[in-house]
Amino acid sequence: MNETIINDALKFVRDAFNDDYSGHDYFHTLRVYKMATRIAEQENANLIIVQLAALLHDVDDIKLSPKTYENKDKAVDFLKKHGISKEMIKTICNIIGEVSFRGTDSVSPETIEGKCVQDADRLDAMGAIGIARTFAYGGNHNRVLYDPDIKPIVNMNADKYQSRVSTTINHFYEKLFQLKDLMNTEHGKKIAEQREDYMRAYISEFLDEWDGIR
C-alpha cells in the first residue's frame, strides 16, 4: 500500500511541475522527499506521513497555486483518492501549512514529522543547489541580479517578505543566511552548517568579482 501511494505521488508531482522553471520543479520535490526520508529515519518519525507531506508540500504553494493554497485542494484530493484517513490528511496538510519560510512569522512545526519536512525543504534552499535555485527563481521572476544601492532587509514579517521586490543577491541575506539557525533537527543543523559555509564563500567571491577585486 505504502509503495503504491508513494509511486503514485511521485507521478502526480512530476505531472504537476512538468513546466516549472522557477526552482520549484519535480526534482526539487524529489530532493526534499529524499532528504526528509533521511532525516525521518534519524528521528524515528512516522515515515509515510513525512514522505507524503514532502512529496505534496508544493502542489498548493501560494506562489505556484494561489487558488488552491488555503484549503490545500490538490493535496487533499490526491490523498482522498488513495483512501487516506481524514485524520492523516489533516496531519499532512498541517505539516504542509507549516513548511514555508515567512520571515518573522515563520513557525516551528508542532510534530517531529513536520520538523523533518521543514528542515528538508529549507536544506534544498541552501548550498550549491540553493544557489542555483535562487538564480533560477530570480531570472524566472525578472529580478535584478544585484544592485549595491538596494540594501537587504532582514526580520520582515510574512506580508512584507512576500510582497517585497528585491534583488537575487539580497535573497541570500533576507532568507537563506537565516535558515541555519531555524533548523529543527540535529541532522538538519549539521547539514545546514556546511551548506551555509558554501553559500557565504560564494557570495564573498561574487562581491569581490563585482567590485573588480578578483
PDB file of C-alpha atoms in Angstrom:
ATOM      1  CA  MET A   1       0.000   0.000   0.000  1.00  0.00           C
ATOM      2  CA  ASN A   2       2.685   2.497   1.030  1.00  0.00           C
ATOM      3  CA  GLU A   3       4.861   1.754  -2.003  1.00  0.00           C
ATOM      4  CA  THR A   4       1.892   2.188  -4.357  1.00  0.00           C
ATOM      5  CA  ILE A   5       0.833   5.562  -2.967  1.00  0.00           C
ATOM      6  CA  ILE A   6       4.411   6.859  -2.950  1.00  0.00           C
ATOM      7  CA  ASN A   7       4.872   5.845  -6.590  1.00  0.00           C
ATOM      8  CA  ASP A   8       1.552   7.489  -7.476  1.00  0.00           C
ATOM      9  CA  ALA A   9       2.575  10.639  -5.586  1.00  0.00           C
ATOM     10  CA  LEU A  10       5.863  10.766  -7.478  1.00  0.00           C
ATOM     11  CA  LYS A  11       3.973  10.610 -10.776  1.00  0.00           C
ATOM     12  CA  PHE A  12       1.456  13.184  -9.528  1.00  0.00           C
ATOM     13  CA  VAL A  13       4.104  15.759  -8.662  1.00  0.00           C
ATOM     14  CA  ARG A  14       6.094  15.065 -11.827  1.00  0.00           C
ATOM     15  CA  ASP A  15       2.995  15.946 -13.850  1.00  0.00           C
ATOM     16  CA  ALA A  16       2.213  18.947 -11.634  1.00  0.00           C
ATOM     17  CA  PHE A  17       5.647  20.548 -12.035  1.00  0.00           C
ATOM     18  CA  ASN A  18       6.441  19.478 -15.583  1.00  0.00           C
ATOM     19  CA  ASP A  19       6.585  23.080 -16.839  1.00  0.00           C
ATOM     20  CA  ASP A  20       8.123  24.783 -13.802  1.00  0.00           C
ATOM     21  CA  TYR A  21      11.362  26.706 -14.309  1.00  0.00           C
ATOM     22  CA  SER A  22      11.396  28.670 -11.050  1.00  0.00           C
ATOM     23  CA  GLY A  23      13.374  26.163  -8.988  1.00  0.00           C
ATOM     24  CA  HIS A  24      10.205  24.520  -7.647  1.00  0.00           C
ATOM     25  CA  ASP A  25      10.303  21.739 -10.213  1.00  0.00           C
ATOM     26  CA  TYR A  26       9.830  17.996  -9.804  1.00  0.00           C
ATOM     27  CA  PHE A  27      13.465  17.469  -8.909  1.00  0.00           C
ATOM     28  CA  HIS A  28      13.180  19.949  -6.025  1.00  0.00           C
ATOM     29  CA  THR A  29      10.296  17.898  -4.652  1.00  0.00           C
ATOM     30  CA  LEU A  30      12.246  14.685  -5.198  1.00  0.00           C
ATOM     31  CA  ARG A  31      15.249  16.043  -3.267  1.00  0.00           C
ATOM     32  CA  VAL A  32      13.017  17.204  -0.413  1.00  0.00           C
ATOM     33  CA  TYR A  33      11.389  13.767  -0.327  1.00  0.00           C
ATOM     34  CA  LYS A  34      14.763  12.013  -0.154  1.00  0.00           C
ATOM     35  CA  MET A  35      16.193  14.361   2.475  1.00  0.00           C
ATOM     36  CA  ALA A  36      13.015  14.259   4.583  1.00  0.00           C
ATOM     37  CA  THR A  37      13.153  10.465   4.493  1.00  0.00           C
ATOM     38  CA  ARG A  38      16.789  10.547   5.547  1.00  0.00           C
ATOM     39  CA  ILE A  39      16.073  12.886   8.482  1.00  0.00           C
ATOM     40  CA  ALA A  40      12.916  10.977   9.470  1.00  0.00           C
ATOM     41  CA  GLU A  41      14.888   7.760   9.760  1.00  0.00           C
ATOM     42  CA  GLN A  42      17.319   9.509  12.099  1.00  0.00           C
ATOM     43  CA  GLU A  43      14.473  10.967  14.166  1.00  0.00           C
ATOM     44  CA  ASN A  44      12.274   7.833  14.276  1.00  0.00           C
ATOM     45  CA  ALA A  45       9.408   9.800  12.733  1.00  0.00           C
ATOM     46  CA  ASN A  46       6.347   8.320  11.008  1.00  0.00           C
ATOM     47  CA  LEU A  47       7.850   7.654   7.591  1.00  0.00           C
ATOM     48  CA  ILE A  48       4.718   7.557   5.427  1.00  0.00           C
ATOM     49  CA  ILE A  49       3.438  10.855   6.844  1.00  0.00           C
ATOM     50  CA  VAL A  50       6.807  12.510   6.276  1.00  0.00           C
ATOM     51  CA  GLN A  51       7.090  11.155   2.740  1.00  0.00           C
ATOM     52  CA  LEU A  52       3.603  12.165   1.646  1.00  0.00           C
ATOM     53  CA  ALA A  53       3.911  15.629   3.174  1.00  0.00           C
ATOM     54  CA  ALA A  54       7.299  16.085   1.492  1.00  0.00           C
ATOM     55  CA  LEU A  55       6.009  14.969  -1.895  1.00  0.00           C
ATOM     56  CA  LEU A  56       2.903  17.164  -1.727  1.00  0.00           C
ATOM     57  CA  HIS A  57       4.400  20.183   0.038  1.00  0.00           C
ATOM     58  CA  ASP A  58       4.481  22.437  -3.054  1.00  0.00           C
ATOM     59  CA  VAL A  59       1.401  21.362  -5.025  1.00  0.00           C
ATOM     60  CA  ASP A  60      -0.713  24.043  -3.300  1.00  0.00           C
ATOM     61  CA  ASP A  61       2.072  26.548  -2.636  1.00  0.00           C
ATOM     62  CA  ILE A  62       0.780  30.123  -2.601  1.00  0.00           C
ATOM     63  CA  LYS A  63       3.428  31.203  -5.155  1.00  0.00           C
ATOM     64  CA  LEU A  64       2.544  28.376  -7.543  1.00  0.00           C
ATOM     65  CA  SER A  65      -1.148  27.682  -6.969  1.00  0.00           C
ATOM     66  CA  PRO A  66      -2.746  30.584  -5.058  1.00  0.00           C
ATOM     67  CA  LYS A  67      -6.307  29.427  -5.786  1.00  0.00           C
ATOM     68  CA  THR A  68      -5.831  26.082  -4.009  1.00  0.00           C
ATOM     69  CA  TYR A  69      -3.435  27.288  -1.315  1.00  0.00           C
ATOM     70  CA  GLU A  70      -5.848  27.967   1.528  1.00  0.00           C
ATOM     71  CA  ASN A  71      -7.552  24.563   1.627  1.00  0.00           C
ATOM     72  CA  LYS A  72      -4.703  22.516   0.092  1.00  0.00           C
ATOM     73  CA  ASP A  73      -7.194  21.283  -2.522  1.00  0.00           C
ATOM     74  CA  LYS A  74      -4.756  19.383  -4.739  1.00  0.00           C
ATOM     75  CA  ALA A  75      -3.102  17.563  -1.845  1.00  0.00           C
ATOM     76  CA  VAL A  76      -6.448  16.720  -0.223  1.00  0.00           C
ATOM     77  CA  ASP A  77      -7.922  15.396  -3.475  1.00  0.00           C
ATOM     78  CA  PHE A  78      -4.893  13.180  -4.081  1.00  0.00           C
ATOM     79  CA  LEU A  79      -4.943  11.778  -0.547  1.00  0.00           C
ATOM     80  CA  LYS A  80      -8.709  11.159  -0.568  1.00  0.00           C
ATOM     81  CA  LYS A  81      -8.461   9.246  -3.848  1.00  0.00           C
ATOM     82  CA  HIS A  82      -5.920   6.969  -2.207  1.00  0.00           C
ATOM     83  CA  GLY A  83      -8.076   6.215   0.817  1.00  0.00           C
ATOM     84  CA  ILE A  84      -6.048   8.170   3.372  1.00  0.00           C
ATOM     85  CA  SER A  85      -7.979   8.764   6.588  1.00  0.00           C
ATOM     86  CA  LYS A  86      -9.347  12.205   7.456  1.00  0.00           C
ATOM     87  CA  GLU A  87      -7.081  12.331  10.496  1.00  0.00           C
ATOM     88  CA  MET A  88      -3.947  11.617   8.465  1.00  0.00           C
ATOM     89  CA  ILE A  89      -4.992  14.087   5.757  1.00  0.00           C
ATOM     90  CA  LYS A  90      -5.360  16.770   8.423  1.00  0.00           C
ATOM     91  CA  THR A  91      -1.924  15.925   9.834  1.00  0.00           C
ATOM     92  CA  ILE A  92      -0.285  16.057   6.402  1.00  0.00           C
ATOM     93  CA  CYS A  93      -1.999  19.333   5.497  1.00  0.00           C
ATOM     94  CA  ASN A  94      -0.930  20.866   8.801  1.00  0.00           C
ATOM     95  CA  ILE A  95       2.667  19.919   8.026  1.00  0.00           C
ATOM     96  CA  ILE A  96       2.402  21.421   4.537  1.00  0.00           C
ATOM     97  CA  GLY A  97       0.995  24.612   6.030  1.00  0.00           C
ATOM     98  CA  GLU A  98       3.947  24.940   8.401  1.00  0.00           C
ATOM     99  CA  VAL A  99       6.754  24.335   5.888  1.00  0.00           C
ATOM    100  CA  SER A 100       7.264  27.722   4.259  1.00  0.00           C
ATOM    101  CA  PHE A 101       9.619  30.478   5.338  1.00  0.00           C
ATOM    102  CA  ARG A 102       7.555  33.561   6.205  1.00  0.00           C
ATOM    103  CA  GLY A 103      10.083  35.890   7.724  1.00  0.00           C
ATOM    104  CA  THR A 104       9.432  36.668  11.379  1.00  0.00           C
ATOM    105  CA  ASP A 105       6.068  34.867  11.058  1.00  0.00           C
ATOM    106  CA  SER A 106       7.742  31.519  10.286  1.00  0.00           C
ATOM    107  CA  VAL A 107       6.684  28.717  12.617  1.00  0.00           C
ATOM    108  CA  SER A 108       8.436  25.701  14.041  1.00  0.00           C
ATOM    109  CA  PRO A 109       6.265  22.642  13.331  1.00  0.00           C
ATOM    110  CA  GLU A 110       4.433  21.004  16.209  1.00  0.00           C
ATOM    111  CA  THR A 111       5.294  17.432  15.221  1.00  0.00           C
ATOM    112  CA  ILE A 112       8.581  15.673  14.569  1.00  0.00           C
ATOM    113  CA  GLU A 113       7.225  14.747  11.129  1.00  0.00           C
ATOM    114  CA  GLY A 114       6.687  18.419  10.361  1.00  0.00           C
ATOM    115  CA  LYS A 115      10.160  19.282  11.595  1.00  0.00           C
ATOM    116  CA  CYS A 116      11.683  16.689   9.239  1.00  0.00           C
ATOM    117  CA  VAL A 117       9.840  18.049   6.199  1.00  0.00           C
ATOM    118  CA  GLN A 118      10.544  21.688   7.010  1.00  0.00           C
ATOM    119  CA  ASP A 119      14.251  21.005   7.517  1.00  0.00           C
ATOM    120  CA  ALA A 120      14.426  19.084   4.238  1.00  0.00           C
ATOM    121  CA  ASP A 121      12.714  21.876   2.297  1.00  0.00           C
ATOM    122  CA  ARG A 122      14.971  24.523   3.817  1.00  0.00           C
ATOM    123  CA  LEU A 123      18.103  22.496   3.159  1.00  0.00           C
ATOM    124  CA  ASP A 124      17.199  22.463  -0.526  1.00  0.00           C
ATOM    125  CA  ALA A 125      17.327  26.267  -0.431  1.00  0.00           C
ATOM    126  CA  MET A 126      20.938  26.105   0.777  1.00  0.00           C
ATOM    127  CA  GLY A 127      24.335  25.070  -0.576  1.00  0.00           C
ATOM    128  CA  ALA A 128      25.162  24.606  -4.256  1.00  0.00           C
ATOM    129  CA  ILE A 129      21.590  23.616  -5.134  1.00  0.00           C
ATOM    130  CA  GLY A 130      20.253  26.584  -3.175  1.00  0.00           C
ATOM    131  CA  ILE A 131      22.466  28.985  -5.124  1.00  0.00           C
ATOM    132  CA  ALA A 132      21.299  27.516  -8.439  1.00  0.00           C
ATOM    133  CA  ARG A 133      17.641  27.642  -7.404  1.00  0.00           C
ATOM    134  CA  THR A 134      17.960  31.242  -6.203  1.00  0.00           C
ATOM    135  CA  PHE A 135      19.230  32.417  -9.584  1.00  0.00           C
ATOM    136  CA  ALA A 136      16.671  30.293 -11.426  1.00  0.00           C
ATOM    137  CA  TYR A 137      13.856  31.853  -9.391  1.00  0.00           C
ATOM    138  CA  GLY A 138      15.245  35.360  -9.802  1.00  0.00           C
ATOM    139  CA  GLY A 139      15.515  35.010 -13.563  1.00  0.00           C
ATOM    140  CA  ASN A 140      12.068  33.440 -13.792  1.00  0.00           C
ATOM    141  CA  HIS A 141      10.599  36.426 -11.914  1.00  0.00           C
ATOM    142  CA  ASN A 142      12.614  39.150 -13.680  1.00  0.00           C
ATOM    143  CA  ARG A 143      14.526  40.083 -10.551  1.00  0.00           C
ATOM    144  CA  VAL A 144      17.567  42.343 -10.728  1.00  0.00           C
ATOM    145  CA  LEU A 145      20.700  40.260 -10.211  1.00  0.00           C
ATOM    146  CA  TYR A 146      22.380  42.715  -7.856  1.00  0.00           C
ATOM    147  CA  ASP A 147      22.240  46.441  -7.134  1.00  0.00           C
ATOM    148  CA  PRO A 148      24.527  47.818  -4.411  1.00  0.00           C
ATOM    149  CA  ASP A 149      22.077  50.661  -3.830  1.00  0.00           C
ATOM    150  CA  ILE A 150      19.261  48.264  -2.886  1.00  0.00           C
ATOM    151  CA  LYS A 151      20.103  47.087   0.611  1.00  0.00           C
ATOM    152  CA  PRO A 152      18.777  43.826   2.045  1.00  0.00           C
ATOM    153  CA  ILE A 153      16.104  43.976   4.736  1.00  0.00           C
ATOM    154  CA  VAL A 154      16.045  41.325   7.437  1.00  0.00           C
ATOM    155  CA  ASN A 155      13.399  40.462  10.035  1.00  0.00           C
ATOM    156  CA  MET A 156      10.449  41.175   7.733  1.00  0.00           C
ATOM    157  CA  ASN A 157       7.024  39.788   8.607  1.00  0.00           C
ATOM    158  CA  ALA A 158       5.197  37.497   6.204  1.00  0.00           C
ATOM    159  CA  ASP A 159       3.317  40.233   4.329  1.00  0.00           C
ATOM    160  CA  LYS A 160       6.398  42.376   3.784  1.00  0.00           C
ATOM    161  CA  TYR A 161       8.581  39.403   2.878  1.00  0.00           C
ATOM    162  CA  GLN A 162       6.111  38.090   0.291  1.00  0.00           C
ATOM    163  CA  SER A 163       5.396  41.494  -1.266  1.00  0.00           C
ATOM    164  CA  ARG A 164       8.942  42.872  -1.337  1.00  0.00           C
ATOM    165  CA  VAL A 165      10.617  43.165  -4.732  1.00  0.00           C
ATOM    166  CA  SER A 166      14.302  42.699  -4.000  1.00  0.00           C
ATOM    167  CA  THR A 167      17.439  41.535  -5.825  1.00  0.00           C
ATOM    168  CA  THR A 168      18.628  37.977  -6.195  1.00  0.00           C
ATOM    169  CA  ILE A 169      21.746  38.601  -4.089  1.00  0.00           C
ATOM    170  CA  ASN A 170      19.661  40.223  -1.352  1.00  0.00           C
ATOM    171  CA  HIS A 171      17.687  36.993  -1.105  1.00  0.00           C
ATOM    172  CA  PHE A 172      20.713  35.352   0.491  1.00  0.00           C
ATOM    173  CA  TYR A 173      20.581  37.874   3.344  1.00  0.00           C
ATOM    174  CA  GLU A 174      16.806  38.173   3.562  1.00  0.00           C
ATOM    175  CA  LYS A 175      16.225  34.411   3.774  1.00  0.00           C
ATOM    176  CA  LEU A 176      18.984  31.917   3.055  1.00  0.00           C
ATOM    177  CA  PHE A 177      21.524  33.042   5.656  1.00  0.00           C
ATOM    178  CA  GLN A 178      18.792  32.803   8.310  1.00  0.00           C
ATOM    179  CA  LEU A 179      17.900  29.173   7.675  1.00  0.00           C
ATOM    180  CA  LYS A 180      20.750  27.507   9.586  1.00  0.00           C
ATOM    181  CA  ASP A 181      19.510  28.931  12.887  1.00  0.00           C
ATOM    182  CA  LEU A 182      15.935  27.829  12.124  1.00  0.00           C
ATOM    183  CA  MET A 183      16.702  24.120  11.707  1.00  0.00           C
ATOM    184  CA  ASN A 184      14.701  21.812  13.959  1.00  0.00           C
ATOM    185  CA  THR A 185      16.665  18.560  13.963  1.00  0.00           C
ATOM    186  CA  GLU A 186      20.279  17.790  14.813  1.00  0.00           C
ATOM    187  CA  HIS A 187      20.761  16.111  11.445  1.00  0.00           C
ATOM    188  CA  GLY A 188      19.374  19.170   9.678  1.00  0.00           C
ATOM    189  CA  LYS A 189      21.595  21.523  11.671  1.00  0.00           C
ATOM    190  CA  LYS A 190      24.773  19.667  10.707  1.00  0.00           C
ATOM    191  CA  ILE A 191      23.981  19.739   7.003  1.00  0.00           C
ATOM    192  CA  ALA A 192      22.816  23.366   7.155  1.00  0.00           C
ATOM    193  CA  GLU A 193      26.097  24.486   8.695  1.00  0.00           C
ATOM    194  CA  GLN A 194      28.083  23.022   5.797  1.00  0.00           C
ATOM    195  CA  ARG A 195      25.744  24.462   3.190  1.00  0.00           C
ATOM    196  CA  GLU A 196      25.758  27.945   4.700  1.00  0.00           C
ATOM    197  CA  ASP A 197      29.557  27.994   4.695  1.00  0.00           C
ATOM    198  CA  TYR A 198      29.470  27.174   0.982  1.00  0.00           C
ATOM    199  CA  MET A 199      26.961  29.955   0.239  1.00  0.00           C
ATOM    200  CA  ARG A 200      28.892  32.557   2.210  1.00  0.00           C
ATOM    201  CA  ALA A 201      32.091  31.681   0.373  1.00  0.00           C
ATOM    202  CA  TYR A 202      30.222  32.035  -2.932  1.00  0.00           C
ATOM    203  CA  ILE A 203      28.742  35.445  -2.029  1.00  0.00           C
ATOM    204  CA  SER A 204      32.143  36.678  -0.874  1.00  0.00           C
ATOM    205  CA  GLU A 205      33.641  35.666  -4.228  1.00  0.00           C
ATOM    206  CA  PHE A 206      30.687  37.179  -6.125  1.00  0.00           C
ATOM    207  CA  LEU A 207      31.065  40.561  -4.399  1.00  0.00           C
ATOM    208  CA  ASP A 208      34.841  40.591  -4.899  1.00  0.00           C
ATOM    209  CA  GLU A 209      34.382  39.916  -8.607  1.00  0.00           C
ATOM    210  CA  TRP A 210      31.603  42.515  -8.819  1.00  0.00           C
ATOM    211  CA  ASP A 211      33.932  45.143  -7.341  1.00  0.00           C
ATOM    212  CA  GLY A 212      36.823  44.070  -9.565  1.00  0.00           C
ATOM    213  CA  ILE A 213      38.939  42.919  -6.633  1.00  0.00           C
ATOM    214  CA  ARG A 214      39.397  39.425  -8.074  1.00  0.00           C
TER     215      ARG A 214
END
